[in-house]
Structures are given as C-alpha cells and as structure tokens.
Tab-separated table of C-alpha atoms and ligand atoms in Angstrom:
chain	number	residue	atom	x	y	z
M	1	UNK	CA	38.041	87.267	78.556
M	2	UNK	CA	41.206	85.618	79.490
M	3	UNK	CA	44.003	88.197	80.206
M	4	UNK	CA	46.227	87.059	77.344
M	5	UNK	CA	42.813	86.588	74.974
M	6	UNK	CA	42.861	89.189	72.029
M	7	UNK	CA	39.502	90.900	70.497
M	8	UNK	CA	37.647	89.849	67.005
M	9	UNK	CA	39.470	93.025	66.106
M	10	UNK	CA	42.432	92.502	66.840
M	11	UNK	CA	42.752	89.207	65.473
M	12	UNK	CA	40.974	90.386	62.305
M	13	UNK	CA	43.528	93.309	62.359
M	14	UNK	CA	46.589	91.081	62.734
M	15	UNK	CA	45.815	88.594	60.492
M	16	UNK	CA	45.359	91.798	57.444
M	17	UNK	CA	48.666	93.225	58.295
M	18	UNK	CA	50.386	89.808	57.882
M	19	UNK	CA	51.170	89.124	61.553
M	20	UNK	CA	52.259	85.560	61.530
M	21	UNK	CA	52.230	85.232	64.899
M	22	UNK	CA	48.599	86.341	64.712
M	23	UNK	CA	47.938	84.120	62.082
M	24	UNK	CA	49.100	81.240	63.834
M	25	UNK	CA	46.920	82.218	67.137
M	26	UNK	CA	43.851	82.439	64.893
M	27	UNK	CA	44.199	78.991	63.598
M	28	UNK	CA	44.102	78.064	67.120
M	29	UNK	CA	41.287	79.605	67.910
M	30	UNK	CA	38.921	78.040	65.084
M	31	UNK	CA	40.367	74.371	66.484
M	32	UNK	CA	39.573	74.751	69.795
M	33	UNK	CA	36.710	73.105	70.943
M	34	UNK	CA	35.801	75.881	73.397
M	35	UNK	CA	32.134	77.267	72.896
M	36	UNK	CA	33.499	80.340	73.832
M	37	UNK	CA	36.651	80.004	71.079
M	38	UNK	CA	33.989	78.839	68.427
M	39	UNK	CA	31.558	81.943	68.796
M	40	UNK	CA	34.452	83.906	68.808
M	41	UNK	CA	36.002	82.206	65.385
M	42	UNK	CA	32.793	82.125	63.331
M	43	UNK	CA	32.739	85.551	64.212
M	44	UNK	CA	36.343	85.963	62.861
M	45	UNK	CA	35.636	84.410	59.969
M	46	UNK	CA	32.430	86.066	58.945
M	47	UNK	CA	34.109	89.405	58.753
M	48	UNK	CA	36.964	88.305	56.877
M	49	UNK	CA	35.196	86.211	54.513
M	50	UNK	CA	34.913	89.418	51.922
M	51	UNK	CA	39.033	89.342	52.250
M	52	UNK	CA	38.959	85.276	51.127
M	53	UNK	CA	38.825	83.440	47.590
M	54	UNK	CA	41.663	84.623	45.851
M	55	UNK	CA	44.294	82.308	46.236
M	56	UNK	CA	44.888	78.624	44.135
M	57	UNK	CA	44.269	76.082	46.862
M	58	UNK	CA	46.514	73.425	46.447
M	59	UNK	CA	46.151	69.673	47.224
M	60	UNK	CA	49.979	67.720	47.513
M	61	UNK	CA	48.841	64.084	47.616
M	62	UNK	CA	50.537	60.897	48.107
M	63	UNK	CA	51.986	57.986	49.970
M	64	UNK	CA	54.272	58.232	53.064
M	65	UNK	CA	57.611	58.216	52.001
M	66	UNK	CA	56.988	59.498	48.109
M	67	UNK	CA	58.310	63.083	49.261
M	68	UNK	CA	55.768	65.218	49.798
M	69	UNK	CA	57.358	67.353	52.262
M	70	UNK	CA	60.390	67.707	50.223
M	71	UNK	CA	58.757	68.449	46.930
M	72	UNK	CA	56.585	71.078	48.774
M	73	UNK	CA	59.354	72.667	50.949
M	74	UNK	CA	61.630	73.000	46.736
M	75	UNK	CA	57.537	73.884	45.324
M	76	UNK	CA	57.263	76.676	48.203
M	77	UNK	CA	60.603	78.200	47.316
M	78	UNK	CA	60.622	78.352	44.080
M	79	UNK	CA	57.119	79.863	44.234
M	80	UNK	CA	58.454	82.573	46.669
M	81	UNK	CA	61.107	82.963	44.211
M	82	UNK	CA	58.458	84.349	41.860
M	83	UNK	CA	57.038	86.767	44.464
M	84	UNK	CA	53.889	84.182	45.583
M	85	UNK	CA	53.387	84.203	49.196
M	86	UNK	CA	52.545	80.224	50.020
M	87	UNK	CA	50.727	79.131	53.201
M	88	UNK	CA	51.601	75.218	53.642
M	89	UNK	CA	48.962	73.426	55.686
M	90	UNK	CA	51.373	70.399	56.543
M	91	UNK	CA	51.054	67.308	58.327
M	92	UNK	CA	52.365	67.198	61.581
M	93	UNK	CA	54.134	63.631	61.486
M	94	UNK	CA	54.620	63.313	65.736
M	95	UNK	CA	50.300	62.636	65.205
M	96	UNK	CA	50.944	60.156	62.711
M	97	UNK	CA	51.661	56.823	65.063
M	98	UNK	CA	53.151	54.743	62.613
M	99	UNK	CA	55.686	57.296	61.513
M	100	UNK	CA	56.624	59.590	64.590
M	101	UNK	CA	59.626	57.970	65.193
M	102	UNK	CA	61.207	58.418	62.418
M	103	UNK	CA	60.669	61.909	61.510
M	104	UNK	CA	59.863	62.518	65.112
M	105	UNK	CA	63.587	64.655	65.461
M	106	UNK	CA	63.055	66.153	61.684
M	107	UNK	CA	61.816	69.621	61.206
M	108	UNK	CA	59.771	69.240	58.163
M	109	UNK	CA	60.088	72.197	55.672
M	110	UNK	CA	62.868	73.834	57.347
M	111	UNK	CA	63.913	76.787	54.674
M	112	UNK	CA	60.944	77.121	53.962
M	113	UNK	CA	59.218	78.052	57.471
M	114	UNK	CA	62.468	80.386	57.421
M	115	UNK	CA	61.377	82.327	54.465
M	116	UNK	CA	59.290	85.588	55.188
M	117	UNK	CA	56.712	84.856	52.030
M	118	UNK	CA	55.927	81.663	53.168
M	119	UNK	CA	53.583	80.459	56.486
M	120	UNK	CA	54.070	76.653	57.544
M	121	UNK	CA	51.770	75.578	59.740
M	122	UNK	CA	51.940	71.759	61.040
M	123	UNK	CA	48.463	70.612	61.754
M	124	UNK	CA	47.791	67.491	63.816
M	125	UNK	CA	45.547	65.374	61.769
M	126	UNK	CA	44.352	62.939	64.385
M	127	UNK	CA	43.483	60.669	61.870
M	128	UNK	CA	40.186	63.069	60.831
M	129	UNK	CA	39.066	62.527	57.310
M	130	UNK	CA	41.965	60.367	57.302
M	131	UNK	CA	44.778	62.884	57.218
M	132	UNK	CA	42.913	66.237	56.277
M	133	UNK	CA	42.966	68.457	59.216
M	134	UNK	CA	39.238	69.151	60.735
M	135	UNK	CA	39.274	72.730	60.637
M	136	UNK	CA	41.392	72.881	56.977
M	137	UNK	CA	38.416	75.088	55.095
M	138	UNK	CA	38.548	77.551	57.787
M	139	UNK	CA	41.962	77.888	57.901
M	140	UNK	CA	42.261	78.236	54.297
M	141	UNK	CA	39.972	81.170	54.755
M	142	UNK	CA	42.083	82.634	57.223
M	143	UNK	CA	45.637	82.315	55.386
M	144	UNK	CA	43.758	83.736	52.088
M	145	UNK	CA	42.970	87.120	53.979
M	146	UNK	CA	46.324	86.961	55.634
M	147	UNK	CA	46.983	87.345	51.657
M	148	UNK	CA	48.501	84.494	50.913
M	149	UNK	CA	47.782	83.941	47.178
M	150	UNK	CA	48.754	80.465	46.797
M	151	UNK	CA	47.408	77.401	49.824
M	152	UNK	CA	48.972	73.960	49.549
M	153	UNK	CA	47.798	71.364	51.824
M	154	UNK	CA	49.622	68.074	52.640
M	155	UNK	CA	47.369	65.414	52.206
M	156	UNK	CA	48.472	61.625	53.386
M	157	UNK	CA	47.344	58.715	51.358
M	158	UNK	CA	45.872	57.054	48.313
M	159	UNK	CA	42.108	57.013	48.986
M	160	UNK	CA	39.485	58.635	51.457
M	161	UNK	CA	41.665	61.758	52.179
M	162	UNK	CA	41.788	62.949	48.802
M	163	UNK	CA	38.155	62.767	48.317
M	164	UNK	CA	37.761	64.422	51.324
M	165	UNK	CA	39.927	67.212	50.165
M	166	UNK	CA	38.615	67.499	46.745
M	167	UNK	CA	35.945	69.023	47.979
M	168	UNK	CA	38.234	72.103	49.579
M	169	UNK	CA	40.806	72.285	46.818
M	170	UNK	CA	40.921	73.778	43.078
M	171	UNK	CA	43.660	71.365	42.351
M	172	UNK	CA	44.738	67.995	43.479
M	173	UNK	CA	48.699	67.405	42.651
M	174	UNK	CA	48.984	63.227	43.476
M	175	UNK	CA	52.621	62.438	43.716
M	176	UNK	CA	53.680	59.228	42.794
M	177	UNK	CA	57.059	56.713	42.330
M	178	UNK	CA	58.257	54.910	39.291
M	179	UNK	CA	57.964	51.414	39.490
M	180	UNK	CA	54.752	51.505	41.570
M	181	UNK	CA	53.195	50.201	37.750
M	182	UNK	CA	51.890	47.476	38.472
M	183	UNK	CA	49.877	48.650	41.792
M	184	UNK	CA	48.467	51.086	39.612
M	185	UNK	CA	46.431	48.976	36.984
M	186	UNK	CA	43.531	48.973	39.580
M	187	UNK	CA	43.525	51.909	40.878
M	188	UNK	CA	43.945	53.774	37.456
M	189	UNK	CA	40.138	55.279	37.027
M	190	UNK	CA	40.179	56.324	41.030
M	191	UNK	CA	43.315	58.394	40.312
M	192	UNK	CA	41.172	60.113	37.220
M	193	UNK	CA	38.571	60.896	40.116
M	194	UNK	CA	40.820	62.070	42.113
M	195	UNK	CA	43.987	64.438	40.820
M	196	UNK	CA	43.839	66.862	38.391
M	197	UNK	CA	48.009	66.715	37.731
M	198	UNK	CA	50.038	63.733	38.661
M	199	UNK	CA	53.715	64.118	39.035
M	200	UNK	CA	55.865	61.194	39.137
M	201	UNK	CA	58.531	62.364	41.869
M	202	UNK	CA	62.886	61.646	42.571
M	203	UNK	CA	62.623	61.432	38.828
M	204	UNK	CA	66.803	62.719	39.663
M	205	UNK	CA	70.323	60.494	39.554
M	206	UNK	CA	69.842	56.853	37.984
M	207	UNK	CA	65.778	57.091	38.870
M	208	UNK	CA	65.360	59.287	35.881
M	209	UNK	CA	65.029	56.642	33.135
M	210	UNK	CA	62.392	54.909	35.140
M	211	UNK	CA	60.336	57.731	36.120
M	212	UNK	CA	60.457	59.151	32.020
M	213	UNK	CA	58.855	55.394	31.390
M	214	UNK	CA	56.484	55.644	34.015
M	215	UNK	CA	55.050	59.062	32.627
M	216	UNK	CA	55.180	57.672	29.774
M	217	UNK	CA	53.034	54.638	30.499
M	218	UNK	CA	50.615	56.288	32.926
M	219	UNK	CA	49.965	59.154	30.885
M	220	UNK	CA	48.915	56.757	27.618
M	221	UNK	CA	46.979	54.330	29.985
M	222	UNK	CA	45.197	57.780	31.569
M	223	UNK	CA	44.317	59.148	28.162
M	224	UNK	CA	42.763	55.677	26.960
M	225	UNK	CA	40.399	55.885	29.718
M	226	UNK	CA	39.680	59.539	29.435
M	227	UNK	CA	40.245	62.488	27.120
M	228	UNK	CA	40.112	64.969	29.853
M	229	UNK	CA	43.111	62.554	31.884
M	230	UNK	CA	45.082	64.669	34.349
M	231	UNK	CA	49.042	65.435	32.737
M	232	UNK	CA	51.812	63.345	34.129
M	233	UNK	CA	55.008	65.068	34.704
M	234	UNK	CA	57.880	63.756	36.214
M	235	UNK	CA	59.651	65.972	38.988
M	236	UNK	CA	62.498	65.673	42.100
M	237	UNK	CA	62.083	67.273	45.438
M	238	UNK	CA	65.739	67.210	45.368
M	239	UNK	CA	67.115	68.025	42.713
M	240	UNK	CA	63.957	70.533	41.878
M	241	UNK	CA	63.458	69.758	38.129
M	242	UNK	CA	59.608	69.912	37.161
M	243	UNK	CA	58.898	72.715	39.435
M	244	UNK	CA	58.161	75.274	36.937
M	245	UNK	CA	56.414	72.744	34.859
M	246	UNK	CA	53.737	71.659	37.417
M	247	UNK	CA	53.413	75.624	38.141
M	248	UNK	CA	52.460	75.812	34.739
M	249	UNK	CA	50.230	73.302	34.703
M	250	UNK	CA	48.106	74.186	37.560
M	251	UNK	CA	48.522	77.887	35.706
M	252	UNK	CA	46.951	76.467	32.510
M	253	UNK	CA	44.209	74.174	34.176
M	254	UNK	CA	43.528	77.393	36.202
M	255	UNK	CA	43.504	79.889	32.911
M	256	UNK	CA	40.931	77.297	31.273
M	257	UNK	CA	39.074	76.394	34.130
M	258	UNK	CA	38.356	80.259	34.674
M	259	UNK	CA	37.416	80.355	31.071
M	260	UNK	CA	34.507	77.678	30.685
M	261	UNK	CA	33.156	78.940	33.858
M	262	UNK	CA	34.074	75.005	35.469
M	263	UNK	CA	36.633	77.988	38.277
M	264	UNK	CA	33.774	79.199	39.914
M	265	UNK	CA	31.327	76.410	39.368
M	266	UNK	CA	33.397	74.228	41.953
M	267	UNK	CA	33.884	76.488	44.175
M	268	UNK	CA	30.403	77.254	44.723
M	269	UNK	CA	29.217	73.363	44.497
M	270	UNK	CA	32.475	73.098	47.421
M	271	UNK	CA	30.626	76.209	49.423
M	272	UNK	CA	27.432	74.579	48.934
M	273	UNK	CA	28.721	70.969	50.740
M	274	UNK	CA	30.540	72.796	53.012
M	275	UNK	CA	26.654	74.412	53.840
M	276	UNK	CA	25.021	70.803	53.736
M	277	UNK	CA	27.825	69.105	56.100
M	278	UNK	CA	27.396	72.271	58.668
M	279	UNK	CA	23.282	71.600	59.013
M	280	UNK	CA	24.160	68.242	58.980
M	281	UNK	CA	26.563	68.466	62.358
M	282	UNK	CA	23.782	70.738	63.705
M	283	UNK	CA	21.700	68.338	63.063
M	284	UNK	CA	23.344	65.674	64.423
M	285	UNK	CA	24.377	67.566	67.752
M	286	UNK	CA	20.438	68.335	68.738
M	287	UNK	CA	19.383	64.923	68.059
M	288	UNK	CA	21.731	63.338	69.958
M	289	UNK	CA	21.402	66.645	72.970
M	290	UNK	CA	17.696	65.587	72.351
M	291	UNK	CA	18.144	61.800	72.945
M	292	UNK	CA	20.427	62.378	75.730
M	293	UNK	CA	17.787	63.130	77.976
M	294	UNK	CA	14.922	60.926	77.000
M	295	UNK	CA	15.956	57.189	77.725
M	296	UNK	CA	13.677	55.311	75.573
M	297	UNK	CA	11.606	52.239	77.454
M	298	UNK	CA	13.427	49.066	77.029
M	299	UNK	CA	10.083	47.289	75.937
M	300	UNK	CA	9.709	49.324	72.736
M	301	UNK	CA	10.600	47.877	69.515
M	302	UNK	CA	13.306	50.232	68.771
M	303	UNK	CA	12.712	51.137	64.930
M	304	UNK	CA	8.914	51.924	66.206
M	305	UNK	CA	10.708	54.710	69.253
M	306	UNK	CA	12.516	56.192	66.702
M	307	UNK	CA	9.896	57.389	64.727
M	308	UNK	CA	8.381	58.568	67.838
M	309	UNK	CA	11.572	60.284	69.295
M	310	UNK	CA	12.407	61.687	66.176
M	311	UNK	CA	8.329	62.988	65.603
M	312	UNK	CA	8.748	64.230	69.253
M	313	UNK	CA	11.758	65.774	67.947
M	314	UNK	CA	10.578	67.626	64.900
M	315	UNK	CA	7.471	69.135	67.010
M	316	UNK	CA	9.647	70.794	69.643
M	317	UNK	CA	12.004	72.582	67.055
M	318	UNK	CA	11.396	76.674	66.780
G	1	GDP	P1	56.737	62.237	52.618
G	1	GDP	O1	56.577	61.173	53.651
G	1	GDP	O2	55.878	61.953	51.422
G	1	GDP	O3	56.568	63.615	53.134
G	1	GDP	O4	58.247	62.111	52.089
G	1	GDP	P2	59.574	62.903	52.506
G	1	GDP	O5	59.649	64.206	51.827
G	1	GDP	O6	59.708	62.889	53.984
G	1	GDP	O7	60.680	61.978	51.845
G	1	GDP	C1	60.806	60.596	52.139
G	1	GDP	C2	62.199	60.125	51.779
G	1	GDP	O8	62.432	60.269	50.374
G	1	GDP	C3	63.304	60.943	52.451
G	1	GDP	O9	64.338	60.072	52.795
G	1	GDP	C4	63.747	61.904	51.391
G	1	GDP	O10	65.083	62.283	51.541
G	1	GDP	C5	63.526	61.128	50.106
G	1	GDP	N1	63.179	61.994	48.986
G	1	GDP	C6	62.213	62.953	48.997
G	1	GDP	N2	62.135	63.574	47.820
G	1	GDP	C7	63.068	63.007	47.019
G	1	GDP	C8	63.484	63.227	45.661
G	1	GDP	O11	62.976	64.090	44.920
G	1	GDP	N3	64.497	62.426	45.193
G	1	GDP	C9	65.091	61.466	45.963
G	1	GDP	N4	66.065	60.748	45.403
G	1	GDP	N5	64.717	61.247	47.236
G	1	GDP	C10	63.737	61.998	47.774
C-alpha cells in the first residue's frame, strides 16, 4: 500500500460523512486502470451499495453550444436552494478536441462547485460511449451514498450518448434551441426514444417569442406521434425561468412512475444490463488473454480455427 493510499474503510468512511475531498479520491480510484485500484473499488462499492438508490439520476442532454453547463450550473442552484444536495457529473471540455480552446480558460459551473450542497466533478470523457464517462454507474453509486439525493450528468450530443445513458438514468432532460425546426422533422421519433422532458433553452430577451413557437410546434408534432410524448418546456440558463417547472416535471414523471411500478421496473432492467455488459467484458478479456497465447496456423481456414479455439476455450474454463 502506497504511503499516501487510504483503506476500504476509510474511503467508505469518508465518503458517509460527506468528505468531498474523499469523494473526489474515490472516483479516482474506480477509473484507474490499476488491478490493484480495481480490487480495491469493487470492494468499495460492494459495501456501500446498501447506502445507494435513492437519489433521481439525471440526464442533461444536448448539442455543444445549447447551454448545458449554464442551465445546469442555474438547475444546481436553485435545487440547493430547496435544500437538495446535487452531484454534477460534467464534461470536462479540455478532453473534448474540437472545443478545448474555447472553453479551455472557462471554469465551467463556477458558483456552483462553490456551493457546499453541491459536488462538481469534471470527468474526461475520452470520447467513451461518445461523451458518457466509462466509469459514470459507479460513480453514481458513490455520490448517492455520499448522500447526494439528486445526480445530473452532462451528456454531449444528439445520438449514441443518450442511448448509452438511458440505460443509467431515471430521466433524460434533452435541451434544445428554437429555430433548430426544421432539423428536427427527422429526428422527431428518436427524440421520443430518447428524453423523457425536452426543454427548449435561452427562451430569455427577444429569443422568447421563438422558443414559445417552438414548444409549441414540437410539443403538437410529439403528441401526434405518441400519447405518452415527453413535455416541452421552454427555459433560460440565464435568465433561470423554467427551473421550477422542469423540477416539477421530473417530480411528476417521478410521482407516477413510482406509482405504476414503471420506477423500479427500469431500474432493475438498467441493473440487469449493467450485469450482462460486466460478463460480457469478462468475457471478452479471457478470450482474447486466451488467444493471446495460441497463434493459430496460418494454413487454417480461419472460421474453421475459431470453432476450434473457441471449443478449446470452453473445455479449459473451471
Ligand atoms: P454547452 O456547450 O451546451 O455546455 O453550452 P454553454 O452553457 O457553454 O453555453 C454556450 C453559449 O450559450 C455561451 O456563450 C453561453 O453564454 C450561452 N448561453 C447559455 N445558456 C444561455 C441562455 O439561457 N440564454 C442565452 N441567451 N445564452 C445562453
């Protein structure tokens, strides 16, 4: 143990009594790649699992440049403001390429890092799952026994990243701009798929005609193709109007949800995925430990030493 390292204990200790700091070194732990670290973290995470589940997990979806990080640095404080204590998974934008250098010398979510209810934590995507952090599930875990009662995580993008995080959120919030109409009429039965609330954002100053028409618009196109359409709202970042409506909304999907039983159904079809995708990387790492060290002869015809590796395989599991 490194001389700086801290104990299961400890860790599961600090994290309880709210430590950020500990926290913060936790999350660290369950990304490292480290067999050692990763022992260690499942270990972590198997005795606070009893402490987890209790929060709303949410999903903040969207574009670059639509204002997530705005909308969720107003979202987290007026959720402080009515004593929640919000963990923000955000997106670290210096391990975004394409936008580094321009919010490279920006703190994201400023106040709200500052405020002593809320937990930032800036999480270099890398470009997994095409902006969701790899270790997001876990750290949800670990901010939920920390007792942080509501999770929001920054998702980048209209597509594979919100599917991916579907599958670790109860809500998907998919911010969107007036004017953006048009791109929409293909897309329209995806975003049904994939948010649960849509809130058409800098709906503040002379944007505020425009974004009433687009809610307007989306919501009647959304409800033609679906009674059970996620609500448009309109909101601003800024100006923070629509905050305590999409609070409600998430309230009442949650209060119904919990109701016809749909709550707990997810979240045990999202534990049992999370259970498939783990045998599956097991899976995948002895096969390819397994196939490491047996070169196959180059005059095979390949399909035909598959079956045979993968026979040969099966026969020397436990
Ligand atoms: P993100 O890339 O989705 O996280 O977007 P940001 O929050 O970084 O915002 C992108 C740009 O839009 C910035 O220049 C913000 O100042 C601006 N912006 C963000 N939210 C609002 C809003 O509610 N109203 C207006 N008018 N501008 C906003």
């Amino acid at each position: 143990m490194r001389a700086d390292q801290l104990s299961t204990q400890q860790y599961r200790e600090g994290i309880i009594s709210g430590s950020t700091v500990i926290l913060g070194r936790a999350i660290t732990l369950i990304e490292s790649q480290l067999d050692s670290d990763r022992a260690q973290a499942e270990e972590l995470l198997e005795s606070l699992l009893p402490l987890t589940g209790k929060s709303v997990r949410i999903a903040v979806s969207g574009v670059p440049g639509v204002g997530k990080s705005t909308f969720i640095e107003s979202f987290g404080k007026y959720l402080t403001s009515q004593n929640h204590k919000v963990a923000v998974l955000a997106v670290d934008p210096t391990s975004m390429k394409s936008r580094g250098s321009i919010l490279g010398d920006k703190t994201r979510m400023e106040d709200l890092s500052k405020d002593p209810n809320a937990f930032v934590r800036p999480t270099a995507t890398g470009g997994h799952l095409g902006g969701v952090a790899h270790k997001t599930r876990e750290t949800i875990l670990l901010c939920e026994a920390a007792g942080y009662d509501v999770i929001i995580i920054e998702t980048v993008g209209v597509g594979q990243s919100e599917i991916s995080v579907r599958s670790m959120v109860d809500f998907v919030l998919l911010l969107m701009l007036a004017g953006a109409g048009d791109e929409l009429q293909g897309i329209k039965k995806g975003i049904i798929e994939i948010a649960d609330g849509i809130a058409i954002n800098k709906a503040d100053g002379d944007n505020i005609a425009n974004a009433k028409r687009a809610q307007a618009e989306l919501s009647h196109a959304l409800h033609l193709l679906s009674s059970e359409a996620p609500k448009v709202i309109t909101c601003s970042g800024v100006t923070k109007t629509g905050l305590d409506e999409i609070w409600k909304m998430i309230a009442a999907f949650k209060d119904q949800r919990e109701k016809d039983g749909r709550w707990l159904d997810t979240r045990n079809e999202q534990l049992k995925q999370w259970t498939a995708e783990s045998v599956n990387n097991i899976m995948e790492q002895q096969l390819k430990e397994y196939l490491r060290t047996r070169a196959s002869s180059v005059n095979e015809y390949p399909p035909a030493a598959a079956k045979r590796l993968w026979q040969n395989f099966l026969s020397q599991l436990k």
